XYZ file of C-alpha atoms in Angstrom:
630
model
C -10.089 -26.534 -0.184
C -11.485 -27.783 3.125
C -9.152 -30.778 2.876
C -6.162 -28.498 3.495
C -6.980 -28.234 7.206
C -4.390 -30.117 9.227
C -1.811 -30.194 6.439
C 1.490 -28.333 6.245
C 2.489 -26.179 3.272
C 6.155 -26.107 2.257
C 7.055 -27.662 5.628
C 6.501 -24.210 7.168
C 2.803 -23.464 7.617
C 0.515 -25.792 9.507
C -3.097 -25.044 8.531
C -5.381 -24.895 11.580
C -8.782 -23.670 10.389
C -10.591 -21.862 7.618
C -11.284 -18.155 8.215
C -13.033 -17.157 5.009
C -13.817 -18.248 1.482
C -14.341 -16.456 -1.799
C -14.814 -17.229 -5.441
C -11.092 -17.703 -6.106
C -9.873 -19.407 -2.961
C -9.810 -19.388 0.813
C -8.063 -17.877 3.797
C -6.826 -20.057 6.637
C -5.459 -19.534 10.092
C -2.089 -21.234 10.094
C 0.895 -21.547 12.394
C 4.447 -20.951 11.284
C 6.204 -24.110 12.427
C 9.477 -22.320 13.163
C 8.217 -19.444 15.287
C 4.791 -20.833 16.287
C 3.372 -17.486 15.254
C -0.230 -17.441 13.921
C -0.503 -16.163 10.359
C -3.221 -15.773 7.748
C -2.665 -17.997 4.730
C -4.320 -17.007 1.472
C -4.574 -19.932 -0.989
C -5.779 -19.757 -4.565
C -8.132 -22.562 -5.610
C -6.407 -25.331 -7.634
C -8.712 -24.986 -10.637
C -7.580 -21.356 -11.048
C -3.933 -22.371 -11.309
C -4.402 -22.861 -15.049
C -5.353 -19.174 -15.482
C -2.131 -17.155 -15.694
C -3.986 -13.858 -15.266
C -5.239 -14.873 -11.834
C -1.777 -16.086 -10.902
C -0.272 -12.800 -11.995
C -2.865 -10.827 -10.047
C -2.091 -12.947 -7.023
C 1.625 -12.301 -7.465
C 0.929 -8.606 -7.887
C -0.925 -8.515 -4.580
C 2.062 -10.139 -2.886
C 4.470 -7.695 -4.514
C 2.415 -4.565 -3.824
C 1.651 -5.365 -0.180
C 5.114 -6.839 0.426
C 6.853 -3.760 -0.926
C 4.946 -1.461 1.450
C 6.533 -1.354 4.891
C 3.866 0.704 6.579
C 1.913 0.283 9.838
C -1.388 0.892 8.017
C -0.874 -1.754 5.333
C -1.441 -5.434 6.031
C 1.974 -7.047 6.413
C 2.718 -9.700 3.770
C 5.604 -11.978 4.738
C 5.741 -14.767 2.161
C 4.516 -15.922 -1.224
C 5.095 -19.122 -3.142
C 3.927 -22.201 -5.021
C 3.693 -25.736 -3.666
C 1.860 -29.026 -4.145
C -0.704 -30.664 -1.901
C -1.813 -34.155 -2.917
C -0.399 -33.577 -6.424
C -2.421 -30.342 -6.710
C -0.552 -27.132 -7.596
C -1.301 -24.398 -5.093
C -0.271 -20.743 -4.878
C -0.285 -19.162 -1.451
C 0.346 -15.830 0.208
C 1.176 -15.349 3.894
C 0.187 -12.237 5.815
C -0.213 -11.117 9.383
C -3.201 -12.438 11.275
C -5.630 -9.606 12.013
C -8.264 -9.252 14.684
C -11.069 -6.714 14.812
C -13.603 -5.804 12.119
C -13.890 -4.070 8.774
C -15.194 -0.568 8.182
C -18.001 -2.226 6.216
C -19.087 -4.069 9.374
C -19.262 -0.790 11.289
C -21.203 0.995 8.554
C -23.611 -1.932 8.257
C -24.556 -1.639 11.933
C -24.146 2.090 12.551
C -25.190 3.499 9.180
C -22.853 6.459 9.589
C -20.126 7.354 12.049
C -19.078 10.594 13.820
C -16.787 13.102 12.144
C -13.960 12.486 14.632
C -13.956 8.762 13.816
C -14.132 9.480 10.116
C -11.128 11.806 10.232
C -9.060 9.394 12.319
C -9.784 6.399 10.087
C -9.232 8.275 6.831
C -6.011 9.841 8.113
C -4.546 6.391 8.602
C -5.847 5.140 5.252
C -4.457 8.226 3.494
C -1.113 7.744 5.196
C -0.952 4.207 3.809
C -2.043 5.313 0.344
C 0.456 8.172 0.276
C 3.228 5.648 0.844
C 1.788 3.379 -1.857
C 1.463 6.229 -4.349
C 5.029 7.351 -3.637
C 6.134 3.872 -4.675
C 4.059 3.918 -7.851
C 1.281 1.662 -6.532
C -2.373 2.478 -7.210
C -4.770 0.349 -5.147
C -7.790 0.566 -7.526
C -10.162 -1.203 -5.118
C -10.450 0.988 -2.041
C -13.751 0.338 -0.240
C -14.981 -0.202 3.341
C -14.498 -3.975 3.007
C -10.777 -3.408 2.422
C -10.318 -1.090 5.411
C -9.723 -3.060 8.592
C -9.754 -1.794 12.191
C -7.565 -3.780 14.554
C -7.593 -3.105 18.345
C -4.290 -1.619 19.523
C -4.634 -2.807 23.146
C -4.710 0.831 24.328
C -8.394 1.431 23.822
C -7.961 2.551 20.223
C -7.416 0.868 16.891
C -4.974 0.669 14.007
C -6.346 0.890 10.493
C -5.051 -1.598 7.923
C -5.553 -1.356 4.165
C -6.172 -4.805 2.655
C -6.376 -6.570 -0.697
C -3.894 -5.209 -3.224
C -5.038 -7.816 -5.732
C -6.065 -5.133 -8.228
C -3.104 -2.859 -7.528
C -1.358 -1.264 -10.457
C 2.411 -1.071 -10.007
C 4.413 1.449 -11.998
C 6.738 -0.256 -14.449
C 9.579 2.072 -13.487
C 9.570 0.680 -9.963
C 11.967 -2.192 -9.186
C 10.275 -5.536 -8.758
C 11.220 -8.939 -7.468
C 9.290 -10.996 -9.929
C 8.473 -14.620 -9.367
C 8.858 -16.778 -12.456
C 5.497 -18.034 -13.597
C 4.236 -18.497 -17.122
C 1.686 -15.843 -18.082
C -0.611 -16.533 -21.016
C -3.837 -14.861 -22.115
C -6.719 -16.593 -20.347
C -9.349 -18.393 -22.371
C -12.147 -17.881 -19.852
C -12.566 -16.411 -16.400
C -15.354 -17.438 -14.034
C -17.306 -14.427 -12.835
C -20.145 -13.556 -10.542
C -22.711 -10.886 -11.216
C -22.548 -7.799 -9.027
C -25.474 -6.365 -7.141
C -24.203 -3.165 -5.445
C -27.684 -2.492 -4.091
C -27.285 -5.246 -1.543
C -26.338 -4.334 2.003
C -22.629 -4.511 2.685
C -21.956 -8.034 3.966
C -20.606 -8.743 7.392
C -17.196 -10.211 6.698
C -13.715 -10.629 8.017
C -10.522 -9.559 6.268
C -9.984 -13.092 5.099
C -13.074 -13.283 2.863
C -10.576 -12.594 0.123
C -10.469 -13.036 -3.606
C -13.438 -10.681 -3.574
C -12.680 -9.566 -7.128
C -14.612 -12.610 -8.337
C -17.685 -11.082 -6.695
C -17.125 -7.359 -6.919
C -15.054 -6.549 -9.969
C -16.226 -5.636 -13.422
C -14.021 -7.000 -16.192
C -15.034 -5.563 -19.540
C -13.491 -6.787 -22.743
C -11.854 -9.877 -21.207
C -14.565 -12.413 -21.881
C -18.105 -12.735 -23.131
C -19.749 -14.417 -20.172
C -20.751 -11.205 -18.373
C -24.090 -9.610 -19.325
C -23.747 -6.606 -21.604
C -25.088 -4.248 -18.958
C -22.330 -5.379 -16.620
C -19.480 -4.826 -19.106
C -19.956 -1.208 -20.081
C -17.049 0.920 -21.247
C -16.767 4.457 -22.594
C -16.573 4.913 -26.333
C -14.788 7.732 -28.109
C -17.810 10.004 -27.911
C -17.952 9.556 -24.119
C -21.110 7.438 -24.185
C -21.731 4.182 -22.406
C -21.500 1.113 -24.629
C -19.933 -2.299 -24.836
C -18.871 -2.549 -28.452
C -15.876 -0.161 -28.481
C -12.787 0.170 -26.324
C -11.402 3.391 -24.901
C -8.339 4.495 -26.898
C -6.560 5.526 -23.711
C -7.002 2.231 -21.917
C -4.093 0.183 -20.636
C -2.533 -2.362 -22.944
C -1.833 -5.955 -22.095
C 1.835 -6.915 -21.869
C 2.747 -10.543 -22.143
C 5.575 -10.476 -19.591
C 5.127 -11.254 -15.936
C 4.730 -8.246 -13.677
C 3.272 -5.983 -16.362
C -0.200 -4.483 -16.515
C -2.869 -7.147 -16.350
C -5.601 -5.009 -17.780
C -6.504 -5.442 -21.436
C -7.746 -2.638 -23.673
C -11.030 -1.385 -22.266
C -10.826 -3.513 -19.132
C -12.695 -2.139 -16.111
C -11.578 -3.477 -12.745
C -12.907 -2.376 -9.383
C -16.024 -2.165 -7.240
C -18.704 -0.019 -8.963
C -19.854 1.817 -5.838
C -16.369 3.270 -5.290
C -14.873 3.536 -8.779
C -13.605 6.824 -10.205
C -14.950 8.166 -13.517
C -11.684 7.352 -15.277
C -11.764 3.865 -13.787
C -15.302 3.405 -15.114
C -14.102 4.394 -18.578
C -11.201 1.960 -18.464
C -8.627 4.779 -18.730
C -5.090 4.672 -17.428
C -5.191 5.310 -13.665
C -3.013 7.181 -11.205
C -3.218 8.186 -7.547
C -6.125 10.575 -8.223
C -8.369 7.546 -8.842
C -7.744 6.304 -5.290
C -8.480 9.802 -3.962
C -11.895 9.681 -5.648
C -12.559 6.330 -3.944
C -11.531 7.889 -0.626
C -14.025 10.674 -1.280
C -16.804 8.140 -1.822
C -15.862 6.344 1.399
C -15.790 9.636 3.338
C -19.189 10.583 1.883
C -20.632 7.241 3.012
C -19.092 7.414 6.475
C -20.604 10.843 7.174
C -23.972 10.484 5.441
C -24.695 6.765 5.752
C -25.022 6.262 1.999
C -22.874 6.334 -1.117
C -23.213 9.209 -3.597
C -24.739 6.969 -6.252
C -27.014 3.922 -6.173
C -28.251 1.387 -8.710
C -27.015 -1.606 -10.641
C -23.499 -1.811 -12.010
C -24.294 -0.286 -15.405
C -26.162 2.585 -13.766
C -23.311 3.194 -11.326
C -20.778 3.387 -14.145
C -22.888 5.974 -15.952
C -23.466 8.034 -12.793
C -19.797 8.105 -11.814
C -18.924 9.324 -15.301
C -21.699 11.846 -15.891
C -23.907 12.552 -12.850
C -23.284 15.197 -10.222
C -23.398 13.609 -6.736
C -25.942 15.036 -4.269
C -24.373 17.743 -2.115
C -23.135 16.235 1.131
C -24.669 19.000 3.240
C -28.111 18.179 1.835
C -27.733 14.518 2.724
C -25.992 15.213 6.060
C -26.929 18.773 7.178
C -24.888 18.571 10.390
C -21.594 18.355 8.495
C -19.894 21.763 8.394
C -19.446 23.484 5.053
C -15.610 23.272 4.804
C -15.675 19.480 5.304
C -18.513 19.046 2.816
C -16.724 21.159 0.209
C -13.531 19.141 0.603
C -15.276 15.794 0.132
C -17.211 17.076 -2.878
C -13.902 18.284 -4.294
C -12.514 14.747 -3.925
C -15.530 13.572 -5.975
C -14.755 15.879 -8.888
C -15.080 14.304 -12.336
C -11.841 15.932 -13.429
C -8.873 14.380 -11.556
C -7.047 17.726 -11.676
C -9.758 19.283 -9.475
C -9.300 16.737 -6.684
C -6.846 17.134 -3.785
C -3.318 16.712 -5.164
C -2.418 13.769 -2.946
C -3.755 11.441 -0.270
C -1.717 13.253 2.397
C -3.127 16.581 1.216
C -6.671 15.221 1.495
C -6.008 13.938 5.032
C -4.321 17.181 6.082
C -7.225 19.312 4.867
C -9.742 16.924 6.421
C -8.079 17.160 9.847
C -7.689 20.941 9.734
C -11.279 21.589 8.640
C -12.700 19.250 11.266
C -11.116 20.963 14.258
C -12.891 23.568 16.352
C -11.555 26.473 18.373
C -11.948 24.497 21.587
C -10.041 21.486 20.233
C -7.172 23.826 19.325
C -7.331 25.332 22.809
C -7.034 21.848 24.294
C -3.995 21.193 22.131
C -2.511 24.553 23.110
C -2.989 23.863 26.816
C -1.470 20.412 26.383
C 1.613 21.819 24.637
C 1.881 24.553 27.258
C 1.779 22.118 30.163
C 4.220 19.692 28.506
C 6.743 22.459 27.746
C 5.914 24.963 30.461
C 9.520 26.090 31.247
C 10.151 26.949 27.596
C 7.003 28.989 27.089
C 7.209 30.817 30.413
C 10.804 31.868 29.641
C 9.680 33.241 26.288
C 6.858 35.101 28.024
C 9.243 36.623 30.578
C 11.612 37.834 27.853
C 8.769 39.199 25.734
C 7.218 41.021 28.705
C 10.509 42.298 30.138
C 9.957 45.887 28.936
C 6.418 45.896 30.322
C 7.668 44.596 33.685
C 10.368 47.296 33.878
C 7.903 50.057 32.983
C 5.408 48.824 35.575
C 8.077 48.750 38.296
C 9.540 52.180 37.477
C 6.184 53.901 37.494
C 4.444 51.910 40.179
C 4.423 54.914 42.555
C 2.852 57.449 40.174
C 0.295 54.889 39.126
C -0.823 54.490 42.711
C -1.334 58.217 43.201
C -4.731 59.745 42.642
C -4.936 61.317 39.245
C -8.169 63.181 39.716
C -7.860 66.912 39.967
C -8.580 68.472 43.344
C -9.284 72.203 43.235
C -8.743 72.654 47.006
C -11.754 74.924 47.146
C -10.371 77.173 44.396
C -11.047 77.473 40.667
C -7.398 76.958 39.686
C -5.320 73.872 39.037
C -1.904 73.573 40.620
C 1.202 72.771 38.594
C 1.752 69.582 40.606
C -1.701 68.322 39.673
C -1.104 69.005 35.987
C 2.237 67.249 36.214
C 0.589 64.272 37.861
C -1.931 63.994 35.004
C 0.850 64.282 32.388
C 2.863 61.578 34.117
C -0.180 59.308 34.332
C -0.923 59.754 30.615
C 2.727 59.149 29.696
C 2.880 56.038 31.845
C -0.371 54.761 30.371
C 0.868 55.224 26.792
C 4.233 53.676 27.617
C 2.583 50.692 29.207
C 0.243 50.338 26.238
C 3.209 50.380 23.872
C 5.085 47.908 26.075
C 2.070 45.613 26.170
C 1.675 45.654 22.392
C 5.376 44.910 21.914
C 5.195 42.088 24.457
C 2.209 40.554 22.662
C 3.869 40.797 19.248
C 7.185 39.324 20.434
C 5.458 36.555 22.352
C 3.265 35.592 19.369
C 6.227 35.636 16.997
C 8.644 33.712 19.245
C 6.136 30.963 20.007
C 5.575 30.106 16.313
C 8.997 28.487 15.651
C 8.729 26.610 18.950
C 5.396 25.088 17.958
C 6.799 24.325 14.487
C 9.808 22.541 15.981
C 7.639 20.530 18.350
C 5.610 19.404 15.342
C 8.733 18.507 13.363
C 11.189 17.195 15.977
C 9.295 16.883 19.285
C 12.204 15.206 21.099
C 14.746 17.899 20.298
C 15.346 20.500 23.049
C 14.171 24.003 22.139
C 16.865 26.676 22.051
C 15.264 29.928 23.193
C 18.515 31.792 22.599
C 18.554 30.730 18.935
C 14.955 31.815 18.479
C 15.558 35.344 19.774
C 18.865 35.643 17.914
C 17.001 35.009 14.661
C 14.192 37.335 15.707
C 16.424 40.266 16.727
C 17.343 41.520 13.203
C 13.652 41.528 12.279
C 12.408 43.085 15.533
C 11.869 46.534 14.009
C 9.762 45.137 11.163
C 7.775 43.008 13.619
C 7.026 45.944 15.935
C 6.108 48.170 12.985
C 3.698 45.531 11.671
C 2.194 45.064 15.132
C 1.703 48.815 15.647
C 0.068 49.076 12.224
C -2.335 46.253 13.133
C -3.334 47.656 16.519
C -3.270 51.216 15.173
C -5.960 50.348 12.648
C -8.000 48.691 15.383
C -7.799 51.707 17.725
C -8.440 54.273 14.983
C -11.551 52.413 13.870
C -12.699 51.709 17.424
C -15.358 54.478 17.419
C -16.964 52.739 14.430
C -16.764 49.385 16.270
C -17.872 47.079 13.419
C -14.962 47.990 11.078
C -12.611 47.718 14.056
C -13.871 44.214 14.785
C -13.355 43.195 11.160
C -9.782 44.502 11.180
C -9.091 42.815 14.512
C -10.361 39.443 13.289
C -9.008 39.368 9.755
C -5.478 40.568 10.536
C -4.984 38.529 13.718
C -2.557 36.020 12.134
C 0.001 38.654 11.156
C 2.672 37.365 13.600
C 2.750 33.726 12.322
C 2.687 35.059 8.747
C 5.609 37.344 9.576
C 7.675 34.471 11.012
C 6.796 31.622 8.645
C 6.430 33.528 5.363
C 8.653 36.565 5.899
C 5.881 39.042 5.085
C 5.561 42.328 6.979
C 3.295 45.364 7.171
C 0.597 45.457 4.441
C 1.670 42.128 2.925
C 1.305 40.405 6.295
C -2.163 41.921 6.733
C -3.230 40.861 3.258
C -2.011 37.305 3.790
C -3.720 37.157 7.199
C -7.044 38.113 5.597
C -6.623 35.310 3.070
C -5.936 32.741 5.803
C -8.776 34.037 7.981
C -11.310 33.257 5.251
C -10.374 29.570 5.399
C -11.275 28.987 9.058
C -13.266 31.951 10.429
C -15.334 29.637 12.638
C -12.108 28.741 14.486
C -10.380 32.129 14.622
C -13.353 34.219 15.779
C -14.118 32.156 18.928
C -10.413 32.191 19.870
C -10.247 35.971 19.594
C -13.477 36.432 21.538
C -12.180 34.107 24.259
C -8.907 36.024 24.418
C -10.677 39.392 24.736
C -13.113 38.073 27.344
C -10.361 36.705 29.585
C -8.213 39.839 29.180
C -11.043 42.216 30.138
C -12.069 39.975 33.029
C -8.555 40.081 34.464
C -8.251 43.815 33.913
C -11.538 44.618 35.608
C -11.223 42.307 38.580
C -7.554 42.394 39.543
C -5.018 44.959 40.615
C -2.545 45.961 37.891
C 0.288 43.939 39.435
C -1.770 40.740 39.491
C -3.004 41.462 35.968
C 0.605 41.584 34.810
C 1.409 38.305 36.555
C -1.643 36.581 35.062
C -0.765 37.928 31.617
C 2.669 36.343 31.861
C 1.045 32.957 32.364
C -1.998 33.384 30.124
C -0.492 35.018 27.017
C 1.609 31.974 25.957
C -1.492 29.771 25.802
C -3.225 32.087 23.356
C 0.004 32.520 21.373
C 0.266 28.731 21.011
C -3.387 28.545 20.000
C -2.901 31.133 17.252
C 0.291 29.424 16.042
C -1.659 26.164 15.744
C -4.494 28.033 14.022
C -2.065 29.429 11.456
C -0.817 25.936 10.629
C -4.402 24.658 10.408
C -5.389 27.419 7.971
C -2.513 26.347 5.732
C -3.472 22.683 6.040
C -7.149 23.452 5.384
C -6.146 24.404 1.859
C -4.531 21.001 1.309
C -0.953 21.763 2.337
C 0.788 19.085 4.366
C 2.847 19.872 7.454
C 6.002 19.257 5.413
C 4.892 21.833 2.862
C 3.876 24.343 5.548
C 7.174 24.132 7.382
C 9.181 24.185 4.174
C 12.547 22.692 3.315
C 14.496 25.610 4.768
C 12.850 25.325 8.179
C 13.268 21.556 8.217
C 16.965 21.880 7.405
C 17.451 24.381 10.225
C 15.721 21.964 12.612
C 18.164 19.130 11.949
C 18.934 17.559 15.325
C 22.500 17.241 16.550
C 22.156 13.896 18.304
C 22.854 10.888 16.097
C 19.808 8.965 17.232
C 17.596 11.978 16.552
C 19.096 12.334 13.079
C 18.322 8.684 12.382
C 14.748 9.153 13.593
C 14.288 12.226 11.409
C 15.817 10.522 8.358
C 13.453 7.593 8.832
C 10.445 9.879 9.191
C 7.936 10.062 6.367
C 7.643 13.826 6.860
C 8.973 14.796 3.418
C 8.311 17.628 1.046
C 7.341 16.747 -2.537
C 10.848 17.571 -3.726
C 12.272 14.993 -1.314
C 9.972 12.144 -2.359
C-alpha cells in the first residue's frame, strides 16, 4: 500500500501521502488533478479484493455517505475500481478533514462539560435524523466516528464518519455499482480488547471494522467468547442463531449480515445489536446514549471483554448516571438513562427528539433570559409596539386619574370627629382608580404574554420573515374575552390564597404558563391551568427562578419609582419576561422529547408560509418537518 504514494488513480487523484492505515486498507491525502483540491482517498487492500463481502461493505459505505447531503456527515464525492501495477483496487473519495475525533478529546479530558456535550450530540443527532429518514442505520456510532472540524469562527463542525456498517433500507432507491458478490470463504479478523484506552487517531484510520467489529456466525476463526449470540431462550451462547436475525441476500446492495451475525463495537452496541436482531433507528439512539453517558461521566456504562460487554448490554442495568456523575442534573440523567433502555420502545422516539430533549433539559433560567434579551434587542421595535398596544388601557387609566392619584387620600378630621363628604368621595375615587389600574395591569400582562408567543414562534420558524403585529392582534381579538377570563381566574386564585402565602405561591408558579398554553394549544380557563401544571413539572428549576426574578424586579420598581416612571419601565421590561416565558413554554414541550416542528404544529407552520419567493425556497429546503411530512 505504501507504493501507491506518488501514483495517480484513474487519471484523477494524485496520491501525496498516507494519513492512516487499518486492517483492511489505508487512507491517503490526494489531490484532484482537475481542481487541485485536496481530498481523502480511502483504498481497500488488494488482497481483500477477492472477498465480495468486504467489497459490498465498501460500496455500502460509499452509497450511505454519498446519499446523505448533510453538513454533519462526511462528504463522499466518488467511488470506483481501478488497477495499479496490475493490482485491482477499490477506492472511495471523501472530503479532507482537519481537527480531531471525539475519542481524542475523551482520551485527554476524561469527560467534557454539559454545554459541549449538548452541542456535539445535537449535531450528531441532526445527521442521524437525516440518515434515519432515508432508511440508513449507522450501526457503529462511537467517539472514534465523531469528528470535530474547526469552522474558522472559533467553533467546530461535527462530522459523522464511517458508514461501512450502515444498513440501508431495501425500499430506498440505490445506485448500485456492478460487482460480483459471493459468500466469503474466510475473513481475516483481529481480536477486540475494549478495555484498552481509546486510541489517539485521525478520521483516516479507517477500515476499523477489522479491529472493532464482532462477526458471529460468519467464520470459525474468532474465539468462542468473541462470537456470542443470543439463543431462543435469551441466553448467551455461540451454537444457535437468533431466529429474528437478518438473512443474507445474494444480490449486490442487500443486507450483508448473515443469520446471527453481530456487527459493531461492543462498548456502544445496543441490546438488539448484541443479539444479532434486525436493527432500526432505535439501535443508533442507544449508541448515542452510551456516548452521552461517557461524555458526561468519563466512562462507559459497561466494562469488560467483548463477551462480557455483550451480556451486560443485553441483561445488566447500567449504573445510574447521577451516581457516577453527581453534578449532572436529574432531568438530563433521566433522559440519558432512558436512551439506554433495554426495550427500544422505551427510548426517545427519534434522534431529533433525543437532541431536542437534551437541549431543553440542559438550559437554565439565566440562559433563557440571555436568549430573551437577545431576541428583544434584535427585534426591539416589534416587541415595544406589542407592549404599547397591550398597555394602552393602563396608560389611558393612569392619565385620566393622574390628578386624583396625586391627592392625599388620608382622612383629615380638621379637629372634629366627623368625616366630610369630600373626603369620603376622595377615598372612593382612590379605591376605584386602584382597582381599575389593577385590572388594566392584569389585562396588559395577559395580552402582552399572549401576543409575544406567536412572534417568538415565528422567529424560531422563519426568522427572516417580517412580523405582522396587525395579523397577530386580529387573530387574538376574537379570543380576547376567553384570554382575559383565564387571566383573571389565574390571578384571582393567587390573590384569594394570598393570606395563606404557601398555597398562593404554588398556584402562582404552577399556572404561570397559561398564556402560551392558551395561544399554542387553544386551551382556556381550567384546562389551561391543568396543562400549565403538567408543563411546570417538567422544568420547575427553570420556571421558579424566572418568576422570582420577575417579582423581584417588579417590586423594586414599584417601591423605588414614582408611578409614572414605573409605568414607563413596565412598558420596556414586560416584553423581556414575556419572551422568556414563551421560550420556557417551548422548552417544556421539548423537554418531553417533542421537536420544534411538533411543538409548532402543521397548522402554525402553514400559516407562517412566507410570501417572498426566496423565503419560500428557503423554507421548503429546511429540514424543519413534522413526522407526517417526512
